[in-house]
Tab-separated table of C-alpha atoms and ligand atoms in Angstrom:
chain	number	residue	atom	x	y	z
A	1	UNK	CA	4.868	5.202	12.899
A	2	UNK	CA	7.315	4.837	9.991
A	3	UNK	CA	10.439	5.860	10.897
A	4	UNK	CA	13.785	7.062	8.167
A	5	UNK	CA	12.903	7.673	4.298
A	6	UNK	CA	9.780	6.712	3.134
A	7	UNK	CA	9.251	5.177	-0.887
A	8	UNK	CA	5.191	6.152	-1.559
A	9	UNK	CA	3.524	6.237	-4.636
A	10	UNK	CA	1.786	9.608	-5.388
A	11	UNK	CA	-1.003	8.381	-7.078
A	12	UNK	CA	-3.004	11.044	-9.082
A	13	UNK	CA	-6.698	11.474	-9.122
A	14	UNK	CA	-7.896	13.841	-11.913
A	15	UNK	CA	-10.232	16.770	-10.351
A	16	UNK	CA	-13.397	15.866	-12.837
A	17	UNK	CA	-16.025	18.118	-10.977
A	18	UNK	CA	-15.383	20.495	-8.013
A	19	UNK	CA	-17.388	20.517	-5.312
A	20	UNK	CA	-20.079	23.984	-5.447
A	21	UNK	CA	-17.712	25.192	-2.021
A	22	UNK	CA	-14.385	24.409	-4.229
A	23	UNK	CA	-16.121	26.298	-7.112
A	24	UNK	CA	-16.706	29.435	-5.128
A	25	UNK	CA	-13.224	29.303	-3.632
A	26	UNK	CA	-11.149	29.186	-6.651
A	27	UNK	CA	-13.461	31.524	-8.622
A	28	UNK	CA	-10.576	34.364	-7.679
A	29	UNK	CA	-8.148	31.998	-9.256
A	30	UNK	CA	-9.928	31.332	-12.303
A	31	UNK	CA	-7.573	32.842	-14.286
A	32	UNK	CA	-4.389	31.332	-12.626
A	33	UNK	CA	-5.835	27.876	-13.305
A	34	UNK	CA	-7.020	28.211	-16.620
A	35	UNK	CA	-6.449	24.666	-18.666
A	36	UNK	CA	-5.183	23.034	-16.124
A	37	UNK	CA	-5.730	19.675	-15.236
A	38	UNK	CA	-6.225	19.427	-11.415
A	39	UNK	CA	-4.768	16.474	-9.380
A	40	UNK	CA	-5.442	15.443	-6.432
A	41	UNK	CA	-2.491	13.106	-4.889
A	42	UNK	CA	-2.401	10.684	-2.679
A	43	UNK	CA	0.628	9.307	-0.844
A	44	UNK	CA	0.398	5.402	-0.202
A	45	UNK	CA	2.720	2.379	0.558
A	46	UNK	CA	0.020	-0.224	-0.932
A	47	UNK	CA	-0.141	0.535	-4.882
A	48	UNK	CA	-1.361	-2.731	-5.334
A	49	UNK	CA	-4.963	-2.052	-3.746
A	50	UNK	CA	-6.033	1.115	-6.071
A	51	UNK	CA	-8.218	-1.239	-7.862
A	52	UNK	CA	-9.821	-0.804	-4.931
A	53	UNK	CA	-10.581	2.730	-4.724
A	54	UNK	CA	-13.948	3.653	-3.467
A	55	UNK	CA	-13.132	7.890	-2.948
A	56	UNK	CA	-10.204	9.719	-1.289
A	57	UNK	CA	-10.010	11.497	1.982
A	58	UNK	CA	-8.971	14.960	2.910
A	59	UNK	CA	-8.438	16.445	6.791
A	60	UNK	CA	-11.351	18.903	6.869
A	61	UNK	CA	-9.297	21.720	8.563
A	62	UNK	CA	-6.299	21.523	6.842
A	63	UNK	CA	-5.042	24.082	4.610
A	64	UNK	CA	-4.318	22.780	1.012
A	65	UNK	CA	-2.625	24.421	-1.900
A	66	UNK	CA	-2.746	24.032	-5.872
A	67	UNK	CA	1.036	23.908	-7.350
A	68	UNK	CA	1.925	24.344	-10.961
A	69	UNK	CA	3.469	20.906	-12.075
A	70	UNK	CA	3.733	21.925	-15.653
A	71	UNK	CA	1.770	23.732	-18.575
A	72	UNK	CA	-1.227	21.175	-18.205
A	73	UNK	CA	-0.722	20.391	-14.858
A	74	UNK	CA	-1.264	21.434	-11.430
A	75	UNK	CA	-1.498	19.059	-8.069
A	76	UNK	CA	-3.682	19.499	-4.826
A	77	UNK	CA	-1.630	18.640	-1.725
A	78	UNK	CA	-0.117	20.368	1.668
A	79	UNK	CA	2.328	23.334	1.342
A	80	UNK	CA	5.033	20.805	3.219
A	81	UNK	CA	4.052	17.748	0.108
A	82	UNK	CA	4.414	20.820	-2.427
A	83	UNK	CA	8.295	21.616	-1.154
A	84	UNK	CA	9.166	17.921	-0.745
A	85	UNK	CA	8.087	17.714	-4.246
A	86	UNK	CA	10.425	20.353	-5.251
A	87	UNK	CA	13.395	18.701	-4.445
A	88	UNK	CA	12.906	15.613	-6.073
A	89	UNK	CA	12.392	16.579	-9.838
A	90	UNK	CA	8.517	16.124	-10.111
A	91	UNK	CA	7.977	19.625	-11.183
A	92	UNK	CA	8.860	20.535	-14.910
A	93	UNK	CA	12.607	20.895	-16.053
A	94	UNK	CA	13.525	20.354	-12.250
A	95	UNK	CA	12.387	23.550	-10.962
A	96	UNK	CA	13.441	23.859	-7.408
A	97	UNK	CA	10.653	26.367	-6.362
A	98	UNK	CA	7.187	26.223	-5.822
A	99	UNK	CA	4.373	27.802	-7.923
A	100	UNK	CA	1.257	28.488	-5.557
A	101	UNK	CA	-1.884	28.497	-8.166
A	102	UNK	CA	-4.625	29.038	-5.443
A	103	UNK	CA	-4.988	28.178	-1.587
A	104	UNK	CA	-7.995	25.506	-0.633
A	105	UNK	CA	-9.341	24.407	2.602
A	106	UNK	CA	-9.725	20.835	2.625
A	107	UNK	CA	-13.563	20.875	4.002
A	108	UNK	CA	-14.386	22.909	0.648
A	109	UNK	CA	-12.629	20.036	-1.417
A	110	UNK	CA	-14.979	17.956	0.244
A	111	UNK	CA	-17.878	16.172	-2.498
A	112	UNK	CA	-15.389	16.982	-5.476
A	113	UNK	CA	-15.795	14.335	-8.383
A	114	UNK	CA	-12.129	12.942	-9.066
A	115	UNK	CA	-11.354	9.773	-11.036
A	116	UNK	CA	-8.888	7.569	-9.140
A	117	UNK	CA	-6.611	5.285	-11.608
A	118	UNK	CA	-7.318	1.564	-11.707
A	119	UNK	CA	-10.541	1.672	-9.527
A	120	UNK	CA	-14.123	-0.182	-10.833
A	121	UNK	CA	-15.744	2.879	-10.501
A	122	UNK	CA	-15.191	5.649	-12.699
A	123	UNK	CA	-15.920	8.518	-10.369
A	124	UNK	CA	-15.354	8.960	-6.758
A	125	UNK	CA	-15.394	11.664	-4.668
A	126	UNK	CA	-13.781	13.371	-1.487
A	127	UNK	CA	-14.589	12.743	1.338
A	128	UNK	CA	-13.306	14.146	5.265
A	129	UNK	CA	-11.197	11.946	7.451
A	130	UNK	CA	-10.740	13.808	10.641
A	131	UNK	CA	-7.709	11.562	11.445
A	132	UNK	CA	-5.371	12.617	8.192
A	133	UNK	CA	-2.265	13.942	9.260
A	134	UNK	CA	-0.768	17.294	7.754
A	135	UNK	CA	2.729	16.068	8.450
A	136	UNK	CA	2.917	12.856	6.691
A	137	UNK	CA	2.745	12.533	2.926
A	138	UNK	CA	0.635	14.697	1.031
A	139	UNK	CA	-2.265	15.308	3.404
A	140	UNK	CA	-4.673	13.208	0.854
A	141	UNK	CA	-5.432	9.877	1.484
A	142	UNK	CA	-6.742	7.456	-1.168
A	143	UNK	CA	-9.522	5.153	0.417
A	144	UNK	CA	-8.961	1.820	-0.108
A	145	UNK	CA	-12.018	0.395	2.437
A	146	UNK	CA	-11.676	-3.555	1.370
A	147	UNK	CA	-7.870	-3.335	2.834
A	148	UNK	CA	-7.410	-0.489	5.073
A	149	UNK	CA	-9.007	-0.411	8.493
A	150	UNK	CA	-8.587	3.480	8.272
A	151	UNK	CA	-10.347	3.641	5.447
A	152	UNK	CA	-13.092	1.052	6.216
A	153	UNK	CA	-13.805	3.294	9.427
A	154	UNK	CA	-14.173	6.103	8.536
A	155	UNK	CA	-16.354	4.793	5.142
A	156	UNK	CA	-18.737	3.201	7.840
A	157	UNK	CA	-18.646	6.969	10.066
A	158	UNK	CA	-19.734	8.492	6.926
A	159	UNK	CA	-22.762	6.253	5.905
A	160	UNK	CA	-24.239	6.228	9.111
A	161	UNK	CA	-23.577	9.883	10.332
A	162	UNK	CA	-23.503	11.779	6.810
A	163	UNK	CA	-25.393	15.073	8.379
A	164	UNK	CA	-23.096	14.816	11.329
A	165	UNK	CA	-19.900	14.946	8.576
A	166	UNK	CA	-22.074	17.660	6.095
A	167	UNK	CA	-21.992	15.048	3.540
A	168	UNK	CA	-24.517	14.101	0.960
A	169	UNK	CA	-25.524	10.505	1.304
A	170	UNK	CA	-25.021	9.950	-2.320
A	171	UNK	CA	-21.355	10.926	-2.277
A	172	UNK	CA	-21.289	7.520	0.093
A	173	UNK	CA	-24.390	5.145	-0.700
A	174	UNK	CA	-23.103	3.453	-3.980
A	175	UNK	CA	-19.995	2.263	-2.778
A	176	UNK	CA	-19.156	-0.652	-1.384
A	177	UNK	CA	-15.450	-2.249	-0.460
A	178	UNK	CA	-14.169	-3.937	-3.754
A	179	UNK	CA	-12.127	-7.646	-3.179
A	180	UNK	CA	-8.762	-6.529	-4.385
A	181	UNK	CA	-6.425	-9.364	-2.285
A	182	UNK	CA	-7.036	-12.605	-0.595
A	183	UNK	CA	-5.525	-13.957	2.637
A	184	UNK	CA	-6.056	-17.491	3.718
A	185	UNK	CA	-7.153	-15.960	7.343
A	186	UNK	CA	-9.112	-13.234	6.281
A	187	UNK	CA	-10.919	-13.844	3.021
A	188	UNK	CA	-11.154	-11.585	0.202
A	189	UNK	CA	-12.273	-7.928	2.541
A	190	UNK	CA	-9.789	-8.029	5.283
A	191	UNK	CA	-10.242	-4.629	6.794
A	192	UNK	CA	-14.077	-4.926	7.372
A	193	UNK	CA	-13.245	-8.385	8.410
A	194	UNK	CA	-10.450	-7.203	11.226
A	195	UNK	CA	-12.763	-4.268	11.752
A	196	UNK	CA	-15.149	-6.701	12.752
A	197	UNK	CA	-13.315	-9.168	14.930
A	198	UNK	CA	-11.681	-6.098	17.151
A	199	UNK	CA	-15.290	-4.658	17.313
A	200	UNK	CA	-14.146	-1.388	16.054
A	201	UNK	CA	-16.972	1.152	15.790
A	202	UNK	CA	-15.166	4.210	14.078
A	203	UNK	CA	-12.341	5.947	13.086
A	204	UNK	CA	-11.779	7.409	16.383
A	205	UNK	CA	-10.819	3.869	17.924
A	206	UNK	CA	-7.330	4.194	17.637
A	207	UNK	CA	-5.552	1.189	19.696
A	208	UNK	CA	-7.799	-1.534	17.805
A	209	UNK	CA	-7.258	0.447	14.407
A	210	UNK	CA	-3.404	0.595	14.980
A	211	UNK	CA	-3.316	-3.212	15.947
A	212	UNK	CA	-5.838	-4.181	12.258
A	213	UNK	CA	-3.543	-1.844	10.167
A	214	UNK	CA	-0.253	-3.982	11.342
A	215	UNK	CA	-2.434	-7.279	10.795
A	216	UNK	CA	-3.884	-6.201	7.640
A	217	UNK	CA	-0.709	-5.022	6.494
A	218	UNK	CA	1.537	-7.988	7.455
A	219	UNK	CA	-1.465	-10.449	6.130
A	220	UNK	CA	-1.157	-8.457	3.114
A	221	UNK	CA	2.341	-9.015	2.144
A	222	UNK	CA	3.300	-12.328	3.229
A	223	UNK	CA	0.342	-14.157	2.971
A	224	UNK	CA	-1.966	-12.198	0.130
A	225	UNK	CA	-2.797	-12.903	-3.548
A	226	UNK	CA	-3.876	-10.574	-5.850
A	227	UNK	CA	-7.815	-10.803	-7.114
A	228	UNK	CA	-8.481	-8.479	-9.532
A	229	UNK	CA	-7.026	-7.094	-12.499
A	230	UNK	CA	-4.005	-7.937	-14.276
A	231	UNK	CA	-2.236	-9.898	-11.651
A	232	UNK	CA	-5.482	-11.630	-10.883
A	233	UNK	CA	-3.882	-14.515	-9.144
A	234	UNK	CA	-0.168	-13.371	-8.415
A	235	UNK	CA	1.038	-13.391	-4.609
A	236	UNK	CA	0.952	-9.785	-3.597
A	237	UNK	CA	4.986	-9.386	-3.243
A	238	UNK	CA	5.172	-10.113	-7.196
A	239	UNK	CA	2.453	-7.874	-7.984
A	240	UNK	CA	3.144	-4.533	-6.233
A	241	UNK	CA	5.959	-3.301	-7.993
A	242	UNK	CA	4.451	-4.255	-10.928
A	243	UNK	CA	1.176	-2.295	-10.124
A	244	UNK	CA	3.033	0.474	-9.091
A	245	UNK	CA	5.296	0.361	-12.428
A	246	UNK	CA	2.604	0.054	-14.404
A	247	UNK	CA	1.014	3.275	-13.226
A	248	UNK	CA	3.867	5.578	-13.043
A	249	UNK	CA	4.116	4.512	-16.954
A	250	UNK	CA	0.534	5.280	-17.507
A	251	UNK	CA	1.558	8.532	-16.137
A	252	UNK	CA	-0.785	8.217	-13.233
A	253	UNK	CA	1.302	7.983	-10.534
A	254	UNK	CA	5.005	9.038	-9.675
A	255	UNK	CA	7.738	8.350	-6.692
A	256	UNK	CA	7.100	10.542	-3.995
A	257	UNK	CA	10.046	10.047	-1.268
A	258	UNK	CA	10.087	11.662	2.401
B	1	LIG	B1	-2.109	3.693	2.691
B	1	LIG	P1	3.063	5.502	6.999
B	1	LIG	CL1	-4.986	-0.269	1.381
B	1	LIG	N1	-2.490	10.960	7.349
B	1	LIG	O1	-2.654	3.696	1.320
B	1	LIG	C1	-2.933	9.730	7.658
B	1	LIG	N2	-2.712	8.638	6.889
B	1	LIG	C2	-2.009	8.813	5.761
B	1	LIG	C3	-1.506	10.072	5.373
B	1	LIG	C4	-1.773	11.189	6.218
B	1	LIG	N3	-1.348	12.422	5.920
B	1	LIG	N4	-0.873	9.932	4.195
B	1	LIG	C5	-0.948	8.632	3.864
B	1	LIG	N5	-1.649	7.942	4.798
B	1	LIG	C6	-1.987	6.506	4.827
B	1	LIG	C7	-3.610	2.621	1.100
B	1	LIG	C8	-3.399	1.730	2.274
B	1	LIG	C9	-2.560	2.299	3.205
B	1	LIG	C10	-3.918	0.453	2.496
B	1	LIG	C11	-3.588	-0.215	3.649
B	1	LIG	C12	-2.749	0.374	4.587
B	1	LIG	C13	-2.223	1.655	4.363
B	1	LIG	C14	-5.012	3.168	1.013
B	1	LIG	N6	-5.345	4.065	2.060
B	1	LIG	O2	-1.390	2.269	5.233
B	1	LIG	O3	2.844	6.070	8.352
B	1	LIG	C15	-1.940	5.868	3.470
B	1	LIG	O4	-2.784	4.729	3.432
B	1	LIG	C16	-1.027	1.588	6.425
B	1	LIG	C17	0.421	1.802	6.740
B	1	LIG	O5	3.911	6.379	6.108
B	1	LIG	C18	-0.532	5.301	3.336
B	1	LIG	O6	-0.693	4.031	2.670
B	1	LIG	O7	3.530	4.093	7.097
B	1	LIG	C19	-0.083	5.134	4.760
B	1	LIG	O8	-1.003	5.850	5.602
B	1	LIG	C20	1.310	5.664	5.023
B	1	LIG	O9	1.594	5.469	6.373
């Protein structure tokens, strides 16, 4: 656990078709949300990877707002992400309060199309993690499968129990883990290679997961090179901050402190 202030990057994944449950939700807040571009955002400490976004992850039962940003607009996250946010200048002219557009739980976000920056594929969708945590970061997690054990999990859960999860299997089948960063122990897919050597079998296996997220992580930084995209080639040290620069230009991502 991560302990004092914490630098993410909220990375912003553009609501391109909601889900039919998502649809009938917000139909009462139709007009409140009128020309608004929806975001979902993700919190997460590894810009470098969103190349290799293969969908993003929501807690099922957690309760999710949508908060006005600005006149086009509005962001998808926890209540607690929402007043975080308000203190650190993200909403328009510096506002200090929040403006609740419409209340969503996360299992009707669930099979939304979003389009998550940098990533091969041009739409993703959401998916349910049952292990996302309502008190850290937003309470959406971007799914990065080829470097995240987490996320590699779970993926796996999904495409071999997709009834058990009330997901369709075509939300799941077409994606694959995407190289993003190579280690000289762990090739090119280190998180279904760690998943592998500590025989985990799914996102419930929390010691083994805890111990591949610290290797995967360390691996990562000290030892990884880049292998994809613009810093194809570049050690991974170099290339974050530039990643992560690169987006918040773009205007697809933003500091998010807590
Ligand atoms: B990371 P820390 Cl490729 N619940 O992003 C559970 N996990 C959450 C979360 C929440 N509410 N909010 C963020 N996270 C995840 C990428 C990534 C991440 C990679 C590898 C490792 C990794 C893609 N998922 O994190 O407790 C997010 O996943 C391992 C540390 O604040 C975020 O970064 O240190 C990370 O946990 C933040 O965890």
């Amino acid at each position: 656990e991560a302990v004092g202030p914490q630098d993410y990057t909220g990375i912003k994944m553009k609501v391109l078709e909601w889900s039919q449950p998502a649809q009938e939700a917000l139909a009462a807040n139709a007009e409140a949300l009128k020309g608004k571009n929806v975001y979902l955002v993700a919190a997460t400490l590894r810009p470098e990877t969103m190349y290799g976004q293969t969908n993003c992850f929501v807690g099922p039962d957690l309760q999710y707002g949508i908060y006005n940003i600005n006149d086009t607009d509005a962001y998808l996250c926890t209540e607690r992400a929402a007043r975080n946010m308000s203190q650190q200048k993200i909403f328009a002219n510096g506002r200090t309060t929040i403006e609740k557009l419409a209340d969503i739980k996360g299992a009707a976000v669930v099979g939304t199309k979003i389009h998550a920056p940098l990533s091969k594929y041009p739409a993703v969708y959401v998916l349910p993690m049952e292990t996302v945590l309502s008190t850290k970061g937003t309470g959406v997690v971007t799914s990065v499968p080829s470097d995240s054990p987490d996320d590699f999990a779970t993926l796996t859960d999904l495409k071999k129990k997709p009834e058990y999860y009330h997901i369709d299997p075509e939300w799941v089948n077409f994606v694959e883990p995407i190289p993003v960063i190579t280690t000289p122990n762990y090739g090119n897919l280190i998180a279904p290679k760690l998943c592998e050597i500590k025989k985990i079998n799914s996102q419930k296996d929390k010691n083994q997961l805890a111990e591949a997220k610290e290797i995967a992580y360390k691996e990562g930084f000290y030892n990884g090179v880049m292998c994809v995209g613009e810093y194809d080639g570049v050690k991974v040290q170099e290339a974050k901050p530039k990643v992560r620069a690169a987006l918040i230009e773009s205007g697809e991502a933003f500091v998010y402190n807590e």
